[in-house]
Amino acid sequence: MAKKRTIFTCTACGHETGRWLGRCPSCGLYNSFEESVVEKKPADRRGDLRSPVSIGRAKLINQTSSLEEDKFPTHISELDRVLTGGIVPGSLILLGGEPGIGKSTILLQICKNQDFPILYVSGEESPGQIALRAQRLGQFGDNLHLLAQTDIAAIEAEIESIAPALLVIDSIQTMSHPDLTSAPGSVTQVRETAAFFMRLAKERAMATIIVGHVTKDGNIAGPRILEHMVDCVLYFEGERSGGFRIIRAVKNRFGATGEVGIFEMAAQGLAAIANPSEYMLSGRPINAPGSVITCSMEGSRPILAEVQALVAATRAHNPRRVVSGMDYNRVNMLLAVLEKRAHLNLSEADAYINVAGGMKLTEPACDLAAIAAIAASCKNQAVDAQTLIFGEAGLAGEVRAVNNVQRRIDEGAKLGFTAAVVPQANLKGLKRPEGVKVYGAGNVNELIDLIFS
Ligand code: TYD
Ligand code: MG
């Protein structure tokens, strides 16, 4: 059976979209779109295999408009920063994160700020439950449609009738493809239903956000296998219990990757944190052994973070190593470097390393902070609370140069830090902010001498 669908065509150049646009992205004319209803052939299953972007004939690059101008902002400043300006029509975005971290909340906040038709499909909650959450977030317009459904055929029918410019699928693990017998959430179901939504998104120029749950180990069937399919992958970080949340773009075909948005879960949904460094340091113990402040470049932004270490003697044959917020293997390497090069006795001690606030530090530039924290806990001696420490450590115990040193030091100075220990190799050409002493460390022993002298 042929299905009807509404399209908008530019009367000047023939550009087609799934929603009305004020200005044609192809030829730049204003008010040139005309609405028409077309009959759509029943879906050809083999046709699903073709690339969703392989439509039409070859175009000259100079006559092809970039998708940049089509982007619509989410009007959530921290999120627009992550998406480099906004969402591209027809793009498929994967929003991953642990259950309860705030995915549904931020999605509703995105929906709240738009005026075009939106379809919010939930396979987890009833419209009543979603409306209850929406009440906390403020006033919604008449453009947001809620649908509790898991069958993708039924969802497609609803899309045909509403013709949304934005589709939200919450979550992909609950969706089921009628042609498949495996349970929702299985790899095949997740992959096939995502492919289905991708085809719809591209055909209708309908931006689509799909939610994917990940567990703590990030190993569940789902988001990871989707990463290569979608245009953009956003991950939520943070502790469910704490208020602080980070949204990170790990892949973005339409903008910068690595950029982060920083939020706090408040009573009215997620609110941007104006000064992340200050927030990360609030409530830190002053002059406690094992607490060290470092500066990590999160996307284009320097952010201060607290690395904590607790080293305690043990009689166990295999001492415990517990790491949260940093790479487990990297920390083990640093422990070995300290043992071998700085002669700290760590093989008979349990070591716990934690990054405060649920932040994840992925940069090698944070090595020295972990080293300093471990050494401090081991010696039971505090590192000065107003000293910022960063730099990469090598296996020979050498301290290696890192990038953006000036910006990291300036960020520390802004928050009242009076000293910084940085790689020796980075000292050249550095401008020292007023009131900040900058010391260079060439190896881990020099670092330890500097911070405990
Ligand atoms: P939710 O968005 O449902 O998480 P997810 O979709 O990722 O599973 O919300 C997570 C938590 O946020 C939930 O425990 C309730 C809390 N919350 C607030 O603190 N403030 C709010 O305004 C809202 C809507 C939720
Ligand atoms: Mg949810």
CSV table of C-alpha atoms and ligand atoms in Angstrom, one decimal:
chain,number,residue,atom,x,y,z
A,1,MET,CA,0.0,0.0,0.0
A,2,ALA,CA,1.4,3.4,-0.9
A,3,LYS,CA,1.8,5.9,1.9
A,4,LYS,CA,1.3,9.6,1.7
A,5,ARG,CA,3.9,12.0,3.0
A,6,THR,CA,4.4,15.7,3.0
A,7,ILE,CA,7.4,17.4,1.5
A,8,PHE,CA,8.4,20.9,1.0
A,9,THR,CA,10.1,21.9,-2.3
A,10,CYS,CA,11.9,25.1,-3.2
A,11,THR,CA,10.1,26.6,-6.2
A,12,ALA,CA,13.3,28.2,-7.4
A,13,CYS,CA,15.8,25.3,-7.3
A,14,GLY,CA,13.9,22.2,-6.4
A,15,HIS,CA,15.5,21.6,-3.0
A,16,GLU,CA,13.4,19.1,-1.0
A,17,THR,CA,13.0,18.9,2.8
A,18,GLY,CA,10.7,17.2,5.2
A,19,ARG,CA,9.8,20.5,7.0
A,20,TRP,CA,9.1,24.1,6.0
A,21,LEU,CA,12.1,26.3,5.9
A,22,GLY,CA,12.1,30.1,5.8
A,23,ARG,CA,15.1,30.3,3.5
A,24,CYS,CA,16.3,27.7,1.0
A,25,PRO,CA,19.6,26.3,2.1
A,26,SER,CA,20.5,25.5,-1.6
A,27,CYS,CA,19.8,28.7,-3.4
A,28,GLY,CA,19.3,31.1,-0.5
A,29,LEU,CA,15.9,32.4,-1.5
A,30,TYR,CA,13.4,33.4,1.2
A,31,ASN,CA,9.9,32.1,1.3
A,32,SER,CA,10.3,29.8,-1.6
A,33,PHE,CA,9.0,26.5,-0.2
A,34,GLU,CA,5.8,25.0,-1.3
A,35,GLU,CA,4.1,22.1,0.5
A,36,SER,CA,3.1,19.1,-1.4
A,37,VAL,CA,1.9,15.6,-0.6
A,38,VAL,CA,3.6,12.7,-2.3
A,39,GLU,CA,2.8,9.0,-2.5
A,40,LYS,CA,5.5,6.8,-1.1
A,41,LYS,CA,6.1,3.3,-2.4
A,42,PRO,CA,5.9,0.6,0.2
A,43,ALA,CA,9.3,0.0,1.7
A,44,ASP,CA,11.5,-2.3,-0.3
A,45,ARG,CA,13.5,-4.3,2.2
A,46,ARG,CA,16.4,-4.8,-0.2
A,47,GLY,CA,16.3,-1.1,-0.7
A,48,ASP,CA,17.1,-0.6,2.9
A,49,LEU,CA,20.6,-1.7,2.2
A,50,ARG,CA,21.5,1.2,0.0
A,51,SER,CA,23.2,4.1,1.6
A,52,PRO,CA,20.7,6.6,2.9
A,53,VAL,CA,22.6,9.5,1.4
A,54,SER,CA,23.0,8.1,-2.1
A,55,ILE,CA,20.0,9.9,-3.6
A,56,GLY,CA,20.0,12.0,-6.7
A,57,ARG,CA,22.7,12.9,-9.2
A,58,ALA,CA,26.3,14.2,-8.8
A,59,LYS,CA,26.5,17.8,-7.8
A,60,LEU,CA,29.3,20.4,-8.2
A,61,ILE,CA,30.8,21.2,-4.8
A,62,ASN,CA,30.6,24.9,-5.4
A,63,GLN,CA,26.9,24.6,-6.0
A,64,THR,CA,26.2,22.5,-3.0
A,65,SER,CA,25.2,24.2,0.2
A,66,SER,CA,26.9,23.1,3.3
A,67,LEU,CA,24.7,21.7,6.0
A,68,GLU,CA,26.0,24.3,8.4
A,69,GLU,CA,23.4,26.9,7.6
A,70,ASP,CA,20.6,24.4,8.2
A,71,LYS,CA,21.5,23.7,11.8
A,72,PHE,CA,18.9,24.6,14.4
A,73,PRO,CA,20.1,25.5,17.9
A,74,THR,CA,18.9,23.6,20.9
A,75,HIS,CA,18.8,26.9,22.8
A,76,ILE,CA,20.7,25.1,25.6
A,77,SER,CA,24.0,26.9,25.4
A,78,GLU,CA,26.2,24.1,26.8
A,79,LEU,CA,24.6,21.6,24.5
A,80,ASP,CA,24.9,23.9,21.4
A,81,ARG,CA,28.6,24.2,22.3
A,82,VAL,CA,28.9,20.4,22.2
A,83,LEU,CA,27.0,20.2,18.9
A,84,THR,CA,29.0,23.1,17.4
A,85,GLY,CA,26.0,25.3,16.9
A,86,GLY,CA,23.1,23.0,16.8
A,87,ILE,CA,21.4,20.0,15.2
A,88,VAL,CA,21.6,19.4,11.4
A,89,PRO,CA,18.2,18.3,9.9
A,90,GLY,CA,18.3,14.7,8.8
A,91,SER,CA,21.1,13.9,11.2
A,92,LEU,CA,21.1,10.9,13.5
A,93,ILE,CA,22.4,11.6,17.0
A,94,LEU,CA,23.1,8.9,19.6
A,95,LEU,CA,22.8,10.0,23.2
A,96,GLY,CA,24.4,7.4,25.4
A,97,GLY,CA,24.6,7.2,29.2
A,98,GLU,CA,23.8,5.1,32.2
A,99,PRO,CA,20.2,4.8,33.3
A,100,GLY,CA,19.0,7.7,35.5
A,101,ILE,CA,21.8,10.1,34.4
A,102,GLY,CA,19.4,12.6,32.8
A,103,LYS,CA,19.0,11.6,29.1
A,104,SER,CA,15.2,11.8,29.0
A,105,THR,CA,15.4,15.1,30.9
A,106,ILE,CA,17.7,16.9,28.5
A,107,LEU,CA,15.7,15.6,25.5
A,108,LEU,CA,12.6,17.1,26.9
A,109,GLN,CA,14.5,20.3,27.5
A,110,ILE,CA,15.5,20.3,23.8
A,111,CYS,CA,11.9,19.8,22.8
A,112,LYS,CA,10.7,22.6,25.0
A,113,ASN,CA,12.7,25.2,23.1
A,114,GLN,CA,11.5,24.4,19.6
A,115,ASP,CA,8.4,25.5,17.6
A,116,PHE,CA,8.3,22.9,14.9
A,117,PRO,CA,6.5,19.5,15.2
A,118,ILE,CA,8.3,17.0,17.3
A,119,LEU,CA,7.5,13.4,18.0
A,120,TYR,CA,8.8,12.0,21.3
A,121,VAL,CA,8.6,8.2,21.3
A,122,SER,CA,9.1,6.4,24.6
A,123,GLY,CA,9.4,2.7,24.9
A,124,GLU,CA,10.0,3.0,28.6
A,125,GLU,CA,7.5,5.5,30.0
A,126,SER,CA,3.9,6.3,29.5
A,127,PRO,CA,2.9,9.7,28.1
A,128,GLY,CA,1.6,10.5,31.6
A,129,GLN,CA,5.0,9.8,33.1
A,130,ILE,CA,6.7,12.0,30.5
A,131,ALA,CA,4.2,14.8,31.1
A,132,LEU,CA,5.0,14.6,34.8
A,133,ARG,CA,8.6,15.1,34.1
A,134,ALA,CA,7.7,17.9,31.7
A,135,GLN,CA,5.9,19.7,34.5
A,136,ARG,CA,9.1,20.2,36.3
A,137,LEU,CA,10.7,21.7,33.2
A,138,GLY,CA,8.2,24.4,32.5
A,139,GLN,CA,5.8,25.3,29.8
A,140,PHE,CA,5.6,23.3,26.6
A,141,GLY,CA,4.0,24.4,23.3
A,142,ASP,CA,1.5,22.5,21.1
A,143,ASN,CA,4.1,21.1,18.9
A,144,LEU,CA,5.3,18.2,21.0
A,145,HIS,CA,3.6,14.9,20.5
A,146,LEU,CA,4.2,12.0,22.9
A,147,LEU,CA,3.9,8.4,21.8
A,148,ALA,CA,4.4,5.3,24.0
A,149,GLN,CA,5.3,2.7,21.4
A,150,THR,CA,8.0,0.1,20.7
A,151,ASP,CA,6.9,-1.2,17.3
A,152,ILE,CA,8.8,0.6,14.6
A,153,ALA,CA,6.0,0.1,12.0
A,154,ALA,CA,3.5,1.8,14.3
A,155,ILE,CA,6.1,4.6,14.9
A,156,GLU,CA,6.5,5.1,11.2
A,157,ALA,CA,2.8,5.5,10.7
A,158,GLU,CA,2.7,8.2,13.4
A,159,ILE,CA,5.7,9.9,11.8
A,160,GLU,CA,3.7,10.0,8.5
A,161,SER,CA,0.8,11.7,10.1
A,162,ILE,CA,2.7,14.2,12.3
A,163,ALA,CA,5.6,14.9,9.9
A,164,PRO,CA,8.0,15.9,12.7
A,165,ALA,CA,11.2,17.8,12.1
A,166,LEU,CA,12.6,16.2,15.2
A,167,LEU,CA,12.2,12.6,16.3
A,168,VAL,CA,13.2,11.4,19.7
A,169,ILE,CA,13.6,7.6,20.3
A,170,ASP,CA,13.9,6.8,24.0
A,171,SER,CA,15.4,4.3,24.1
A,172,ILE,CA,16.8,2.2,21.2
A,173,GLN,CA,17.0,-0.8,23.5
A,174,THR,CA,13.2,-1.0,23.8
A,175,MET,CA,12.5,-0.8,20.0
A,176,SER,CA,11.5,-3.8,18.1
A,177,HIS,CA,11.6,-4.6,14.4
A,178,PRO,CA,8.5,-6.7,13.3
A,179,ASP,CA,10.6,-8.8,11.0
A,180,LEU,CA,13.0,-9.9,13.7
A,181,THR,CA,12.3,-12.5,16.3
A,182,SER,CA,15.1,-11.7,18.7
A,183,ALA,CA,14.3,-9.8,21.9
A,184,PRO,CA,14.4,-5.9,22.0
A,185,GLY,CA,17.8,-4.8,23.2
A,186,SER,CA,19.6,-7.6,21.4
A,187,VAL,CA,22.4,-6.6,19.0
A,188,THR,CA,20.4,-7.4,15.9
A,189,GLN,CA,17.3,-5.5,17.1
A,190,VAL,CA,19.4,-2.5,18.1
A,191,ARG,CA,21.3,-2.4,14.9
A,192,GLU,CA,18.3,-3.0,12.6
A,193,THR,CA,15.9,-0.6,14.3
A,194,ALA,CA,18.7,2.1,14.3
A,195,ALA,CA,19.3,1.5,10.6
A,196,PHE,CA,15.5,1.9,10.1
A,197,PHE,CA,15.5,5.2,11.9
A,198,MET,CA,18.6,6.3,10.0
A,199,ARG,CA,16.8,5.7,6.7
A,200,LEU,CA,13.8,7.6,7.9
A,201,ALA,CA,15.9,10.5,9.1
A,202,LYS,CA,17.8,10.9,5.8
A,203,GLU,CA,14.7,10.5,3.6
A,204,ARG,CA,12.6,13.0,5.5
A,205,ALA,CA,15.4,15.4,6.5
A,206,MET,CA,14.1,14.7,10.0
A,207,ALA,CA,16.7,15.1,12.8
A,208,THR,CA,16.6,12.1,15.0
A,209,ILE,CA,18.0,11.6,18.5
A,210,ILE,CA,18.2,8.0,19.8
A,211,VAL,CA,18.9,7.2,23.4
A,212,GLY,CA,21.1,4.3,24.2
A,213,HIS,CA,21.7,3.0,27.7
A,214,VAL,CA,25.1,1.9,28.7
A,215,THR,CA,26.1,0.2,31.9
A,216,LYS,CA,29.1,1.1,34.1
A,217,ASP,CA,31.5,-1.1,32.0
A,218,GLY,CA,30.0,0.3,28.8
A,219,ASN,CA,29.8,-3.2,27.4
A,220,ILE,CA,26.1,-3.7,26.8
A,221,ALA,CA,24.8,-4.5,23.3
A,222,GLY,CA,23.7,-1.2,22.0
A,223,PRO,CA,25.4,2.2,21.8
A,224,ARG,CA,28.9,1.0,21.0
A,225,ILE,CA,27.8,-0.9,17.9
A,226,LEU,CA,25.8,2.1,16.8
A,227,GLU,CA,28.7,4.6,17.0
A,228,HIS,CA,29.9,4.0,13.4
A,229,MET,CA,26.4,4.3,12.0
A,230,VAL,CA,25.2,7.6,13.4
A,231,ASP,CA,26.4,11.1,12.6
A,232,CYS,CA,27.0,12.2,16.1
A,233,VAL,CA,27.6,10.4,19.4
A,234,LEU,CA,27.1,12.2,22.7
A,235,TYR,CA,27.9,10.6,26.0
A,236,PHE,CA,26.7,11.5,29.4
A,237,GLU,CA,29.3,11.3,32.2
A,238,GLY,CA,29.0,11.9,35.9
A,239,GLU,CA,27.7,10.2,39.0
A,240,ARG,CA,24.0,9.5,39.2
A,241,SER,CA,24.0,10.4,42.8
A,242,GLY,CA,25.9,13.6,42.5
A,243,GLY,CA,24.5,16.7,40.8
A,244,PHE,CA,27.2,17.1,38.2
A,245,ARG,CA,26.9,15.9,34.6
A,246,ILE,CA,29.0,16.2,31.5
A,247,ILE,CA,27.9,15.7,27.9
A,248,ARG,CA,30.7,14.9,25.6
A,249,ALA,CA,30.8,14.7,21.8
A,250,VAL,CA,32.9,11.6,21.0
A,251,LYS,CA,31.9,11.7,17.3
A,252,ASN,CA,30.5,14.6,15.3
A,253,ARG,CA,30.3,14.6,11.5
A,254,PHE,CA,29.1,18.2,11.7
A,255,GLY,CA,31.4,19.8,14.1
A,256,ALA,CA,34.2,19.5,16.7
A,257,THR,CA,34.6,16.4,18.8
A,258,GLY,CA,35.8,16.2,22.3
A,259,GLU,CA,33.8,19.3,23.2
A,260,VAL,CA,32.0,19.1,26.5
A,261,GLY,CA,28.9,20.7,28.1
A,262,ILE,CA,28.8,20.9,31.8
A,263,PHE,CA,25.5,20.7,33.7
A,264,GLU,CA,24.1,20.3,37.1
A,265,MET,CA,20.9,18.3,37.8
A,266,ALA,CA,18.6,20.8,39.5
A,267,ALA,CA,15.0,20.7,40.5
A,268,GLN,CA,14.0,22.1,37.1
A,269,GLY,CA,16.1,19.8,34.9
A,270,LEU,CA,19.7,20.2,33.8
A,271,ALA,CA,21.2,23.7,34.3
A,272,ALA,CA,24.4,24.9,32.8
A,273,ILE,CA,27.3,25.4,35.2
A,274,ALA,CA,28.8,28.8,34.6
A,275,ASN,CA,32.2,28.1,36.2
A,276,PRO,CA,33.0,24.4,35.9
A,277,SER,CA,36.5,24.7,37.5
A,278,GLU,CA,35.1,26.4,40.6
A,279,TYR,CA,32.3,23.8,40.7
A,280,MET,CA,34.7,20.9,40.5
A,281,LEU,CA,36.8,22.3,43.4
A,282,SER,CA,34.0,23.1,45.7
A,283,GLY,CA,34.1,21.1,48.9
A,284,ARG,CA,37.6,19.8,48.3
A,285,PRO,CA,39.7,19.0,51.4
A,286,ILE,CA,42.4,21.6,52.0
A,287,ASN,CA,45.9,20.3,52.8
A,288,ALA,CA,44.8,16.7,53.0
A,289,PRO,CA,47.4,14.2,51.9
A,290,GLY,CA,46.5,12.6,48.6
A,291,SER,CA,44.4,15.4,47.1
A,292,VAL,CA,46.0,17.2,44.1
A,293,ILE,CA,44.5,19.6,41.6
A,294,THR,CA,45.2,19.3,37.9
A,295,CYS,CA,44.0,21.0,34.8
A,296,SER,CA,42.5,19.0,32.0
A,297,MET,CA,41.6,20.3,28.5
A,298,GLU,CA,38.1,19.3,27.9
A,299,GLY,CA,37.5,20.1,24.2
A,300,SER,CA,38.6,23.7,23.9
A,301,ARG,CA,38.1,24.4,27.6
A,302,PRO,CA,40.6,24.0,30.5
A,303,ILE,CA,38.9,22.6,33.5
A,304,LEU,CA,40.4,22.1,37.0
A,305,ALA,CA,39.8,18.7,38.6
A,306,GLU,CA,40.8,17.1,41.9
A,307,VAL,CA,42.6,13.8,41.8
A,308,GLN,CA,42.6,11.8,45.1
A,309,ALA,CA,44.7,8.9,46.1
A,310,LEU,CA,44.7,6.7,49.1
A,311,VAL,CA,47.6,4.3,49.6
A,312,ALA,CA,47.4,1.8,52.5
A,313,ALA,CA,49.7,-1.0,53.5
A,314,THR,CA,48.3,-4.5,53.0
A,315,ARG,CA,49.3,-8.0,53.7
A,316,ALA,CA,47.3,-9.4,50.8
A,317,HIS,CA,49.2,-11.2,48.1
A,318,ASN,CA,47.6,-9.2,45.4
A,319,PRO,CA,47.2,-5.6,46.5
A,320,ARG,CA,44.0,-3.9,45.5
A,321,ARG,CA,44.0,-1.3,42.8
A,322,VAL,CA,40.8,0.6,42.5
A,323,VAL,CA,40.6,3.4,39.9
A,324,SER,CA,37.6,5.6,39.1
A,325,GLY,CA,37.7,8.6,36.7
A,326,MET,CA,41.0,7.6,35.1
A,327,ASP,CA,42.2,4.8,32.9
A,328,TYR,CA,42.9,1.7,35.1
A,329,ASN,CA,45.9,0.5,33.1
A,330,ARG,CA,47.4,4.0,32.9
A,331,VAL,CA,47.2,4.3,36.7
A,332,ASN,CA,48.9,0.9,37.1
A,333,MET,CA,51.7,2.1,34.8
A,334,LEU,CA,52.1,5.2,37.0
A,335,LEU,CA,52.2,3.1,40.1
A,336,ALA,CA,55.0,1.0,38.5
A,337,VAL,CA,56.9,4.1,37.5
A,338,LEU,CA,56.7,5.4,41.0
A,339,GLU,CA,57.8,2.1,42.5
A,340,LYS,CA,60.8,1.7,40.1
A,341,ARG,CA,62.0,5.3,39.6
A,342,ALA,CA,61.0,7.0,42.9
A,343,HIS,CA,61.5,3.9,45.1
A,344,LEU,CA,58.2,4.1,46.8
A,345,ASN,CA,57.0,0.8,48.2
A,346,LEU,CA,53.7,0.4,46.4
A,347,SER,CA,53.8,-3.4,45.8
A,348,GLU,CA,52.8,-4.0,49.4
A,349,ALA,CA,50.0,-1.4,49.4
A,350,ASP,CA,46.5,-1.1,48.3
A,351,ALA,CA,45.9,2.0,46.1
A,352,TYR,CA,42.6,3.8,45.5
A,353,ILE,CA,42.6,6.6,42.9
A,354,ASN,CA,39.5,8.7,42.4
A,355,VAL,CA,38.6,11.8,40.4
A,356,ALA,CA,36.2,13.9,42.5
A,357,GLY,CA,32.8,14.7,41.1
A,358,GLY,CA,32.5,11.8,38.7
A,359,MET,CA,34.6,13.5,36.1
A,360,LYS,CA,36.6,11.3,33.7
A,361,LEU,CA,40.2,12.4,33.0
A,362,THR,CA,41.5,10.9,29.7
A,363,GLU,CA,44.4,13.2,29.0
A,364,PRO,CA,48.0,12.0,29.8
A,365,ALA,CA,48.5,15.5,31.0
A,366,CYS,CA,46.8,14.4,34.2
A,367,ASP,CA,49.5,11.8,34.9
A,368,LEU,CA,51.5,14.0,37.2
A,369,ALA,CA,48.5,14.8,39.4
A,370,ALA,CA,47.9,11.1,39.9
A,371,ILE,CA,51.6,10.6,40.7
A,372,ALA,CA,51.7,13.5,43.1
A,373,ALA,CA,48.5,12.3,44.9
A,374,ILE,CA,49.9,8.7,45.2
A,375,ALA,CA,53.2,9.9,46.5
A,376,ALA,CA,51.5,12.3,48.9
A,377,SER,CA,49.3,9.6,50.3
A,378,CYS,CA,52.3,7.2,50.5
A,379,LYS,CA,54.4,9.8,52.5
A,380,ASN,CA,51.3,11.0,54.3
A,381,GLN,CA,52.3,14.6,53.5
A,382,ALA,CA,50.0,17.1,51.9
A,383,VAL,CA,50.7,18.9,48.6
A,384,ASP,CA,50.1,22.6,48.9
A,385,ALA,CA,46.4,23.3,48.1
A,386,GLN,CA,47.1,26.3,45.9
A,387,THR,CA,49.5,24.4,43.6
A,388,LEU,CA,48.3,23.2,40.2
A,389,ILE,CA,50.1,20.1,38.8
A,390,PHE,CA,50.0,18.7,35.3
A,391,GLY,CA,52.3,16.9,32.8
A,392,GLU,CA,52.7,13.5,31.2
A,393,ALA,CA,54.9,10.8,32.7
A,394,GLY,CA,56.9,8.4,30.7
A,395,LEU,CA,58.1,4.9,31.6
A,396,ALA,CA,61.6,6.1,32.3
A,397,GLY,CA,60.2,8.5,34.9
A,398,GLU,CA,60.7,11.4,32.6
A,399,VAL,CA,58.1,14.2,32.5
A,400,ARG,CA,57.0,15.0,29.0
A,401,ALA,CA,55.6,18.2,27.5
A,402,VAL,CA,51.9,18.8,27.1
A,403,ASN,CA,49.8,21.2,25.0
A,404,ASN,CA,47.9,24.3,26.1
A,405,VAL,CA,50.2,25.0,29.1
A,406,GLN,CA,49.5,28.7,29.1
A,407,ARG,CA,45.7,28.2,29.1
A,408,ARG,CA,46.0,25.7,31.9
A,409,ILE,CA,48.1,28.0,34.1
A,410,ASP,CA,45.8,30.9,33.4
A,411,GLU,CA,42.8,28.9,34.4
A,412,GLY,CA,44.5,28.1,37.7
A,413,ALA,CA,45.5,31.7,38.2
A,414,LYS,CA,41.8,32.7,37.7
A,415,LEU,CA,40.8,30.5,40.6
A,416,GLY,CA,43.5,31.8,42.9
A,417,PHE,CA,46.2,29.2,42.5
A,418,THR,CA,49.6,30.6,43.5
A,419,ALA,CA,51.9,27.9,42.1
A,420,ALA,CA,52.1,25.5,39.2
A,421,VAL,CA,54.3,22.5,38.5
A,422,VAL,CA,54.5,21.8,34.8
A,423,PRO,CA,56.9,19.8,32.5
A,424,GLN,CA,60.4,21.3,32.4
A,425,ALA,CA,60.2,21.3,28.6
A,426,ASN,CA,57.1,23.6,28.6
A,427,LEU,CA,58.8,26.4,30.6
A,428,LYS,CA,60.2,28.2,27.6
A,429,GLY,CA,58.2,31.2,26.5
A,430,LEU,CA,55.6,30.8,29.2
A,431,LYS,CA,54.0,34.0,30.6
A,432,ARG,CA,53.6,33.8,34.3
A,433,PRO,CA,50.4,35.3,35.5
A,434,GLU,CA,50.8,37.7,38.4
A,435,GLY,CA,51.2,36.0,41.8
A,436,VAL,CA,51.8,32.6,40.3
A,437,LYS,CA,55.1,30.8,40.6
A,438,VAL,CA,55.7,28.2,37.9
A,439,TYR,CA,58.1,25.4,38.4
A,440,GLY,CA,59.4,22.9,35.9
A,441,ALA,CA,59.9,19.2,36.6
A,442,GLY,CA,62.0,17.1,34.3
A,443,ASN,CA,61.3,13.7,36.0
A,444,VAL,CA,59.1,12.2,38.7
A,445,ASN,CA,61.8,12.6,41.3
A,446,GLU,CA,62.1,16.3,40.6
A,447,LEU,CA,58.3,16.5,40.9
A,448,ILE,CA,58.4,14.8,44.3
A,449,ASP,CA,61.2,17.0,45.5
A,450,LEU,CA,59.4,20.2,44.3
A,451,ILE,CA,56.0,19.4,45.9
A,452,PHE,CA,57.4,18.2,49.3
A,453,SER,CA,60.1,20.9,49.7
B,1,TYD,P1,16.1,10.8,33.6
B,1,TYD,O1,16.2,11.9,32.6
B,1,TYD,O2,14.8,10.0,33.7
B,1,TYD,O3,17.3,9.8,33.3
B,1,TYD,P2,17.5,8.8,32.1
B,1,TYD,O4,16.6,9.1,31.0
B,1,TYD,O5,19.0,9.0,31.7
B,1,TYD,O6,17.4,7.4,32.6
B,1,TYD,O7,16.3,11.5,35.0
B,1,TYD,C1,17.3,11.1,35.9
B,1,TYD,C2,17.1,11.7,37.3
B,1,TYD,O8,17.1,13.0,37.3
B,1,TYD,C3,16.0,11.1,38.1
B,1,TYD,O9,16.5,10.4,39.2
B,1,TYD,C4,15.2,12.3,38.6
B,1,TYD,C5,16.2,13.5,38.4
B,1,TYD,N1,15.6,14.8,38.0
B,1,TYD,C6,15.9,15.9,38.7
B,1,TYD,O10,16.7,15.9,39.7
B,1,TYD,N2,15.4,17.1,38.3
B,1,TYD,C7,14.5,17.2,37.3
B,1,TYD,O11,14.1,18.3,37.0
B,1,TYD,C8,14.2,16.0,36.6
B,1,TYD,C9,13.3,16.1,35.4
B,1,TYD,C10,14.8,14.8,36.9
B,2,MG,MG,15.0,7.8,30.4
